[in-house]
Coordinates of C-alpha atoms and ligand atoms in Angstrom, one line a residue:
M1 CA 76.1 130.2 142.2
A2 CA 76.4 133.5 140.3
E3 CA 76.0 137.2 141.3
K4 CA 73.2 138.5 139.4
R5 CA 73.9 141.0 137.4
N6 CA 72.7 144.9 136.1
I7 CA 74.3 145.5 132.7
A8 CA 73.6 148.1 130.2
F9 CA 74.5 148.3 126.8
I10 CA 74.8 151.2 125.1
G11 CA 75.5 151.3 121.0
S12 CA 73.7 153.0 118.4
E13 CA 72.0 150.1 116.6
C14 CA 70.4 147.1 117.3
Y15 CA 68.5 144.1 115.8
P16 CA 65.7 144.3 114.7
F17 CA 64.8 148.0 115.8
V18 CA 67.6 149.1 113.7
K19 CA 70.9 147.5 111.8
T20 CA 73.1 148.4 109.1
G21 CA 75.9 145.8 110.1
G22 CA 77.0 143.3 112.4
L23 CA 77.1 145.9 115.8
G24 CA 73.3 145.1 115.1
D25 CA 73.4 141.8 115.1
V26 CA 75.7 142.0 118.6
M27 CA 73.4 144.7 120.5
Y28 CA 70.5 141.7 119.8
A29 CA 72.4 138.7 120.3
L30 CA 74.9 139.1 123.1
P31 CA 72.1 140.7 125.8
R32 CA 69.6 137.3 125.3
A33 CA 72.4 135.1 126.0
L34 CA 73.4 136.9 129.2
V35 CA 69.4 137.1 129.7
G36 CA 69.6 133.4 129.7
E37 CA 72.7 133.1 132.2
G38 CA 70.8 135.4 134.4
C39 CA 71.4 139.1 134.1
E40 CA 69.1 141.5 133.5
V41 CA 70.3 143.9 130.9
R42 CA 69.0 146.9 129.5
V43 CA 70.0 148.0 126.0
I44 CA 70.2 151.7 125.2
I45 CA 69.6 153.0 121.4
P46 CA 68.6 156.2 119.8
L47 CA 64.7 156.4 119.2
Y48 CA 65.7 157.0 114.6
A49 CA 63.2 157.8 112.7
C50 CA 63.6 154.6 110.7
I51 CA 62.7 152.7 113.3
P52 CA 59.6 150.5 112.2
Q53 CA 56.3 151.7 113.7
K54 CA 55.0 148.2 114.4
Y55 CA 57.8 148.6 117.1
K56 CA 57.3 152.1 117.8
D57 CA 53.6 151.3 117.8
Q58 CA 54.5 148.4 121.2
M59 CA 56.7 151.0 123.0
E60 CA 55.9 152.6 126.6
Y61 CA 56.3 155.9 127.9
K62 CA 58.8 156.2 131.2
G63 CA 59.3 159.4 131.4
S64 CA 61.1 162.2 130.1
F65 CA 63.3 165.0 131.4
M66 CA 65.6 168.1 130.4
M67 CA 69.2 167.2 130.0
D68 CA 72.2 170.4 129.8
L69 CA 74.6 169.7 127.3
T70 CA 77.2 171.5 125.5
L71 CA 79.7 174.1 127.3
E72 CA 76.6 176.5 127.5
G73 CA 75.1 174.5 129.5
R74 CA 71.9 174.1 126.8
T75 CA 69.2 172.0 127.8
F76 CA 67.7 169.5 125.0
F77 CA 64.6 166.9 126.0
V78 CA 65.2 163.4 126.6
G79 CA 62.4 160.7 126.3
I80 CA 62.4 157.4 127.3
M81 CA 60.3 154.8 125.6
E82 CA 60.7 151.4 126.5
L83 CA 60.1 147.6 125.7
E84 CA 60.4 144.6 126.6
K85 CA 61.3 141.5 124.5
D86 CA 62.5 138.0 125.5
G87 CA 63.6 139.5 128.8
V88 CA 65.8 141.8 127.6
I89 CA 64.4 145.5 128.1
Y90 CA 65.2 148.2 125.3
D91 CA 65.0 152.2 126.7
F92 CA 64.9 154.2 123.6
V93 CA 66.0 157.7 123.8
E94 CA 63.6 160.0 122.1
N95 CA 64.6 163.6 121.3
K96 CA 63.2 164.8 117.7
E97 CA 66.6 167.2 117.3
F98 CA 68.7 164.3 116.9
F99 CA 67.2 161.4 115.8
D100 CA 64.4 162.4 113.2
W101 CA 66.6 162.3 110.4
G102 CA 66.0 159.8 109.3
N103 CA 68.5 157.2 109.1
P104 CA 71.4 156.3 112.3
Y105 CA 74.2 158.2 110.4
T106 CA 73.9 161.1 108.5
G107 CA 77.5 162.8 108.3
L108 CA 80.2 163.4 111.1
W109 CA 79.3 166.7 111.1
E110 CA 76.3 166.0 112.9
D111 CA 77.1 163.0 114.2
I112 CA 79.2 164.3 116.7
P113 CA 76.7 166.5 118.3
K114 CA 74.2 163.7 118.1
Y115 CA 76.3 161.1 120.2
C116 CA 77.5 163.4 122.6
Y117 CA 73.9 164.0 123.8
F118 CA 72.8 160.0 123.3
A119 CA 76.3 159.4 125.5
K120 CA 75.3 161.9 128.3
A121 CA 71.2 160.6 128.6
S122 CA 72.3 157.0 128.5
L123 CA 74.3 157.8 131.7
A124 CA 71.1 160.6 132.9
I125 CA 68.0 157.9 132.0
M126 CA 69.3 154.8 134.1
N127 CA 69.7 157.6 137.3
Y128 CA 66.1 158.7 136.3
L129 CA 65.0 155.6 136.4
G130 CA 66.6 154.5 139.4
W131 CA 68.5 151.6 138.3
A132 CA 72.2 151.1 138.4
P133 CA 74.1 149.0 136.9
D134 CA 77.1 146.7 137.7
I135 CA 78.7 146.9 134.6
I136 CA 78.0 149.5 131.2
H137 CA 79.0 147.9 128.5
C138 CA 79.5 150.4 125.4
H139 CA 79.8 149.3 121.9
D140 CA 82.0 151.5 119.1
W141 CA 82.7 155.2 118.5
Q142 CA 79.0 156.3 119.2
A143 CA 78.9 154.7 122.8
A144 CA 83.0 155.7 123.3
L145 CA 82.0 159.2 125.4
V146 CA 80.5 157.0 128.2
P147 CA 83.2 156.5 130.4
L148 CA 84.3 159.9 130.1
Y149 CA 81.1 161.2 131.4
K150 CA 80.6 158.6 133.8
R151 CA 84.1 159.6 135.5
T152 CA 83.7 163.4 135.3
K153 CA 79.8 164.5 135.3
F154 CA 78.2 161.3 137.0
W155 CA 80.7 160.4 139.0
D156 CA 79.1 161.1 142.1
T157 CA 75.5 159.6 140.7
P158 CA 74.0 156.3 141.0
V159 CA 75.3 154.9 137.9
G160 CA 79.0 156.3 139.1
A161 CA 80.0 153.2 140.6
A162 CA 79.7 151.0 137.8
K163 CA 82.1 149.4 135.7
T164 CA 82.8 150.2 132.0
I165 CA 83.8 148.1 129.2
L166 CA 84.0 149.6 126.1
T167 CA 83.8 147.2 122.9
I168 CA 85.6 148.0 119.6
H169 CA 83.6 146.3 117.3
N170 CA 85.2 148.6 113.9
L171 CA 88.3 150.8 114.4
R172 CA 88.0 152.3 111.3
F173 CA 85.2 154.9 112.2
Q174 CA 86.6 156.8 115.2
G175 CA 84.1 159.9 115.6
I176 CA 87.1 162.3 114.7
C177 CA 86.0 166.0 114.6
S178 CA 87.8 169.6 115.4
I179 CA 88.5 169.8 119.0
P180 CA 86.0 173.3 119.2
H181 CA 83.5 171.2 118.1
L182 CA 83.9 168.8 119.9
K183 CA 84.3 170.8 123.1
Y184 CA 81.5 172.8 122.5
W185 CA 79.0 169.8 122.3
S186 CA 80.1 167.4 125.1
G187 CA 81.0 170.1 127.5
L188 CA 83.9 167.8 128.8
R189 CA 86.8 169.3 131.0
D190 CA 89.6 170.9 129.1
D191 CA 92.5 168.4 130.3
L192 CA 90.8 165.7 128.6
F193 CA 91.5 167.4 125.3
D194 CA 94.9 166.8 125.6
Y195 CA 96.8 164.0 124.2
P196 CA 96.5 161.1 126.4
V197 CA 92.9 161.1 125.8
L198 CA 90.8 163.1 123.2
K199 CA 93.7 165.3 121.3
W200 CA 94.5 162.7 117.6
N201 CA 96.5 166.0 116.6
E202 CA 96.7 169.7 116.8
Q203 CA 93.4 170.6 115.6
E204 CA 91.4 167.4 116.1
A205 CA 89.7 165.3 118.8
N206 CA 88.4 162.0 118.8
M207 CA 86.3 160.1 121.0
F208 CA 87.2 156.6 120.4
K209 CA 90.3 157.4 121.6
G210 CA 89.2 159.2 124.7
G211 CA 86.7 156.6 125.3
I212 CA 90.0 153.6 125.3
A213 CA 91.7 155.8 127.6
F214 CA 88.8 155.9 130.0
A215 CA 87.0 152.2 130.3
D216 CA 87.8 150.3 132.7
R217 CA 88.1 147.5 130.4
I218 CA 88.6 147.4 126.5
T219 CA 87.5 144.0 124.0
T220 CA 87.2 143.8 120.7
V221 CA 85.8 140.9 118.9
S222 CA 88.2 138.5 118.1
E223 CA 91.5 137.4 119.4
T224 CA 93.3 138.1 116.4
Y225 CA 92.2 141.5 115.8
A226 CA 93.0 142.8 119.4
Q227 CA 96.3 141.9 118.4
E228 CA 96.3 142.9 115.2
I229 CA 94.7 146.5 116.1
Q230 CA 98.2 147.3 118.5
T231 CA 100.2 147.3 114.4
E232 CA 100.7 149.9 112.6
A233 CA 99.1 148.3 109.4
Y234 CA 95.5 147.2 111.5
G235 CA 95.6 150.3 114.1
E236 CA 94.1 153.2 112.2
G237 CA 96.5 155.4 113.8
L238 CA 95.4 154.3 116.8
D239 CA 97.8 151.3 117.1
A240 CA 100.3 153.5 120.1
H241 CA 97.3 154.1 122.1
L242 CA 96.2 150.6 122.3
R243 CA 100.0 149.3 122.9
Y244 CA 99.8 151.5 125.4
H245 CA 96.8 150.4 127.4
S246 CA 96.7 146.5 125.9
P247 CA 97.1 145.3 129.9
R248 CA 93.0 146.3 129.2
L249 CA 92.0 145.0 125.9
S250 CA 91.2 141.3 125.4
G251 CA 89.7 139.6 122.4
I252 CA 86.2 137.9 122.5
V253 CA 84.9 136.1 119.1
N254 CA 81.2 137.0 118.1
G255 CA 78.7 134.4 117.7
I256 CA 75.4 134.5 116.0
D257 CA 71.7 134.3 117.3
V258 CA 71.5 130.4 116.5
D259 CA 67.3 130.8 116.4
Q260 CA 67.3 133.5 114.1
W261 CA 70.0 131.6 111.9
D262 CA 68.5 128.3 111.9
P263 CA 68.2 126.5 108.7
A264 CA 66.0 124.1 110.0
A265 CA 63.1 126.7 110.9
D266 CA 63.6 129.4 108.3
Q267 CA 60.7 130.7 106.6
L268 CA 62.3 132.4 104.4
L269 CA 64.3 129.3 102.7
A270 CA 62.5 127.2 100.1
A271 CA 63.4 124.1 101.4
Q272 CA 64.0 124.1 105.6
Y273 CA 66.9 121.2 106.8
D274 CA 69.6 120.2 109.4
V275 CA 72.4 118.3 109.2
D276 CA 70.5 115.0 108.4
N277 CA 69.3 116.3 104.8
A278 CA 71.3 119.2 104.1
I279 CA 72.8 118.4 101.4
E280 CA 69.9 117.1 99.0
R281 CA 67.9 120.2 100.5
K282 CA 70.4 122.9 99.8
K283 CA 70.0 121.6 95.9
T284 CA 66.5 122.9 96.4
N285 CA 67.4 126.3 98.0
K286 CA 69.9 126.7 95.1
T287 CA 67.5 126.1 92.4
A288 CA 65.7 128.5 94.2
L289 CA 68.0 130.9 94.1
Q290 CA 68.9 130.6 90.5
E291 CA 65.2 130.9 89.8
R292 CA 64.8 134.2 91.7
L293 CA 68.0 135.5 90.4
G294 CA 67.7 134.6 86.8
L295 CA 70.4 132.5 86.6
D296 CA 71.1 129.1 84.8
Q297 CA 69.2 126.4 86.9
D298 CA 71.1 123.4 87.3
E299 CA 72.0 122.2 90.9
H300 CA 75.4 120.7 89.3
K301 CA 76.9 124.3 89.1
M302 CA 79.0 125.1 92.0
V303 CA 77.1 128.4 93.7
I304 CA 79.5 131.2 95.5
G305 CA 77.8 133.2 97.3
L306 CA 78.6 136.9 98.9
V307 CA 76.6 138.9 101.1
S308 CA 78.3 142.5 102.6
R309 CA 78.4 146.4 102.8
L310 CA 80.3 147.2 99.2
T311 CA 83.6 149.4 100.7
D312 CA 87.1 149.1 100.8
Q313 CA 87.3 146.6 104.1
K314 CA 85.2 143.5 102.6
G315 CA 88.6 142.8 99.6
L316 CA 85.7 143.7 96.7
D317 CA 88.8 145.2 94.5
L318 CA 90.3 141.6 94.8
V319 CA 87.3 140.0 93.6
N320 CA 87.0 142.4 91.1
A321 CA 89.7 141.6 89.6
I322 CA 89.4 137.7 89.3
V323 CA 85.4 137.1 88.2
P324 CA 86.4 136.4 85.0
Q325 CA 89.0 134.0 85.9
M326 CA 86.3 132.5 88.6
I327 CA 83.2 132.2 86.4
D328 CA 83.5 129.1 84.2
G329 CA 80.7 127.2 82.5
N330 CA 80.1 125.4 86.0
T331 CA 80.1 128.1 88.9
Q332 CA 78.4 131.3 89.5
L333 CA 78.7 134.2 91.5
V334 CA 75.6 135.7 93.4
V335 CA 76.6 139.3 95.0
L336 CA 73.8 141.3 97.5
G337 CA 75.3 144.4 98.9
T338 CA 75.2 148.2 99.0
G339 CA 77.6 150.5 99.2
D340 CA 80.4 152.1 97.3
P341 CA 78.8 153.2 93.8
R342 CA 82.8 151.6 92.7
Y343 CA 81.8 148.0 93.6
E344 CA 78.4 148.5 92.2
N345 CA 79.3 149.3 89.0
A346 CA 81.6 146.9 88.7
F347 CA 79.4 144.1 90.0
R348 CA 76.0 145.3 87.8
Y349 CA 79.0 144.8 84.8
Y350 CA 79.8 141.5 85.5
E351 CA 76.1 140.7 85.5
G352 CA 75.8 142.1 82.3
E353 CA 78.4 140.3 80.6
Y354 CA 78.1 137.1 82.5
K355 CA 74.6 136.8 81.7
G356 CA 72.9 133.7 83.6
S357 CA 76.2 133.1 85.7
V358 CA 76.5 136.4 87.3
C359 CA 73.8 138.2 89.7
A360 CA 74.6 141.7 90.9
Y361 CA 71.8 142.3 93.8
I362 CA 72.6 145.9 94.7
S363 CA 70.4 146.2 98.1
Y364 CA 69.9 145.6 101.4
N365 CA 67.5 142.6 101.5
E366 CA 67.2 140.1 104.8
Q367 CA 65.1 138.1 103.2
L368 CA 67.2 137.2 100.0
A369 CA 70.3 137.5 102.5
H370 CA 68.8 133.7 103.9
L371 CA 68.3 131.9 100.6
I372 CA 71.9 132.9 99.6
Y373 CA 73.5 131.5 102.7
A374 CA 71.2 128.0 102.1
G375 CA 71.4 127.9 98.1
A376 CA 75.3 128.8 98.0
D377 CA 78.2 126.2 98.1
A378 CA 81.0 128.5 98.7
F379 CA 80.5 131.7 100.5
L380 CA 83.2 134.4 99.7
V381 CA 84.7 136.9 102.5
P382 CA 88.1 137.7 101.3
S383 CA 88.4 141.0 104.2
L384 CA 91.1 143.4 104.4
F385 CA 90.5 143.3 108.0
E386 CA 87.5 141.6 109.7
P387 CA 87.5 142.6 112.9
C388 CA 84.8 139.1 113.7
G389 CA 82.7 139.1 111.0
L390 CA 79.2 137.2 110.8
T391 CA 78.9 136.2 107.5
Q392 CA 81.2 133.4 108.0
L393 CA 79.3 132.2 110.8
I394 CA 76.0 132.3 109.2
A395 CA 77.3 130.5 106.1
M396 CA 78.5 127.7 108.1
R397 CA 75.5 127.3 110.1
Y398 CA 74.0 126.9 106.5
G399 CA 76.0 124.4 105.5
T400 CA 78.0 126.7 103.2
V401 CA 81.6 126.5 102.8
P402 CA 83.7 130.3 103.9
I403 CA 86.6 131.2 101.6
V404 CA 88.1 133.6 103.7
R405 CA 91.1 135.8 103.7
E406 CA 93.2 134.8 107.2
T407 CA 92.6 138.1 109.1
G408 CA 90.7 138.8 112.6
G409 CA 87.9 136.9 113.4
L410 CA 88.0 135.6 110.1
K411 CA 91.1 133.6 111.0
D412 CA 90.0 132.6 114.5
T413 CA 86.6 131.1 113.2
V414 CA 87.6 129.5 110.1
L415 CA 90.1 126.6 110.2
P416 CA 92.0 125.8 106.9
F417 CA 89.8 122.8 105.2
S418 CA 93.6 119.6 105.1
G419 CA 91.7 116.8 103.7
G420 CA 89.8 115.1 106.3
D421 CA 89.8 118.4 108.5
G422 CA 88.9 122.1 108.6
N423 CA 86.0 124.6 107.5
G424 CA 86.7 126.3 104.6
F425 CA 89.4 127.4 101.9
T426 CA 91.8 130.3 103.6
F427 CA 94.4 132.8 102.1
S428 CA 96.7 135.1 103.9
W429 CA 98.6 137.3 101.1
Y430 CA 95.7 140.4 100.2
D431 CA 96.8 139.6 96.7
A432 CA 93.9 138.7 93.9
D433 CA 96.5 135.6 92.8
H434 CA 96.2 133.9 96.1
L435 CA 92.3 134.6 96.1
L436 CA 91.8 132.6 92.6
G437 CA 94.1 130.1 93.9
T438 CA 91.9 129.9 97.1
V439 CA 88.5 129.3 94.7
N440 CA 90.2 127.3 93.3
D441 CA 91.1 124.9 95.7
A442 CA 87.7 124.8 96.8
K443 CA 86.4 124.4 93.3
T444 CA 89.0 121.2 93.1
V445 CA 87.6 119.9 96.2
Y446 CA 83.7 120.0 95.4
F447 CA 84.2 119.1 91.4
T448 CA 86.1 116.0 92.3
D449 CA 86.1 115.0 95.6
R450 CA 82.2 115.8 96.6
Y451 CA 82.6 113.0 99.5
A452 CA 85.3 115.7 101.2
W453 CA 82.6 118.6 100.4
D454 CA 80.0 116.9 101.8
E455 CA 81.2 115.4 105.0
M456 CA 82.7 119.2 105.5
V457 CA 79.6 121.0 105.1
K458 CA 78.0 119.1 107.6
R459 CA 81.0 119.3 109.8
N460 CA 80.7 123.0 109.3
M461 CA 76.5 122.7 110.6
R462 CA 77.6 121.0 114.0
K463 CA 80.4 123.8 114.5
D464 CA 79.1 125.5 117.6
V465 CA 78.8 129.1 116.3
S466 CA 76.2 130.1 119.1
W467 CA 76.9 132.7 121.7
T468 CA 77.4 130.4 124.8
S469 CA 81.2 130.4 125.0
S470 CA 81.2 133.8 123.8
A471 CA 78.7 134.8 126.8
D472 CA 80.6 133.2 129.4
K473 CA 84.1 134.9 128.2
Y474 CA 81.6 137.9 128.6
L475 CA 80.2 136.8 132.3
A476 CA 84.0 136.1 133.7
L477 CA 85.0 139.4 132.3
Y478 CA 82.2 140.7 134.5
D479 CA 82.7 139.2 137.6
E480 CA 86.3 139.7 137.4
L481 CA 85.4 143.4 136.7
M482 CA 82.8 143.5 139.6
Q483 CA 85.4 141.8 142.1
Ligands
ADP501 P1 80.2 144.2 108.9 O1 79.4 145.0 110.2 O2 81.0 144.8 109.0 O3 79.0 145.1 107.8 P2 79.2 141.4 109.5 O4 80.0 139.9 109.1 O5 80.0 141.5 111.4 O6 79.9 142.2 109.0 O7 77.9 141.6 109.9 C1 77.3 141.8 108.3 C2 75.9 141.4 108.4 O8 74.6 142.7 108.0 C3 75.4 140.1 108.6 O9 73.9 139.5 109.3 C4 75.2 140.1 106.9 O10 74.2 139.0 106.3 C5 74.1 141.2 106.9 N1 74.1 141.9 105.8 C6 75.1 142.5 104.8 N2 74.8 142.9 104.0 C7 73.7 142.9 103.5 C8 72.3 143.2 102.3 N3 72.8 143.8 101.1 N4 71.6 142.6 102.6 C9 71.1 141.6 103.6 N5 71.9 141.9 104.8 C10 72.9 142.3 104.6

């Protein structure tokens, strides 16, 4: 019988309270899977003003105290609001000065003090509550100072005995600012601002870099991304640092919460379905999607979906370059996303140019995302880099065939179609012609070998994209660290 473990999750977002991307999904789903394995899990996140009131109403006040921060030792209020959901305990860190700005991320200048405060307050809260974690699992740069505080200011307190893991969900965002700014707000010792730890260049410090140096283990969200970030092309300037720390670095691919994403029970669909009736019922969802978005209603057309933050990371310059060739009388494109105005405007332009065949829904919309996953035939994820990627996993769960670039988690989760095998269509070279060729391969199978296509749809729906095997890998890592 495995030992009972106390695990703290520290990160800047968590579905359904606040989510801007995949980090929010992981902070929701992995703790639930771990509770299912007998762990006690506390998730610590900021109490942002944007968290919906209905959740705030369910929170219980657990206490408050004053905490010193900054080089001058200024004191700040720390409130603890708690709620429990499906066995996971959520502790929200309350402080109006830092978290009442609205959205989680407001600009690096304010975000640096905010996440210095958050990292330190998270550790202080566990001591205040008298809850001793075995493992403190930190997520992305916003929680990257936790291992540093744990080994310095908190080393002789109860939380000091825990082991730390830092998971890299996206290396592009690192928390870089001037050395005096971070020195002032973190209040960390001068010697931590040397090159092996926080120093990034002569003027700047890097929070992620410091966390990587001080965490007991570093993980990232796919095996391929764990390798890629050790190269100059993907390392975002941290490749040498990661190569140096590579004995402590490994990759564990994400899963999705299969209850949250379940086509057989999804109330946001026009028709629920399972693997036995997917081929018919997906058509109902397709026409509902076409109707909702003002596209020509025709179940015989191939609908290609894309749900994404509209940023350079996601390979949207490749998509933009091929829309005119991709759209023919039999193919439609649905884009749901917000982000860089360059891409928002390009997709809006194509919507006007190809009325009835292209829809650009420039917004964040959970409900529509579900209908796209169900109603589309194929799903585009041609990313420049992709640590894991959840959308291709959700697409497969909904029987929608992914078209992806072979990078990071996309490479680890989508096997290329080869006759009777595979989950989707893939290309490796970051190039618009290669994407177009791959889209055309998908179209060829869709329009000329529907039997093979439908078999792939069913194969994808049967594929295990749940957290089960990944949660087991995290458990094995926790056990290893606790020995
Ligand atoms: P990233 O974390 O890089 O944004 P992921 O693929 O890991 O990408 O996760 C993206 C998550 O956000 C998925 O759950 C996806 O459905 C969701 N998402 C992205 N854009 C939108 C949008 N405009 N509307 C609704 N959901 C979205």
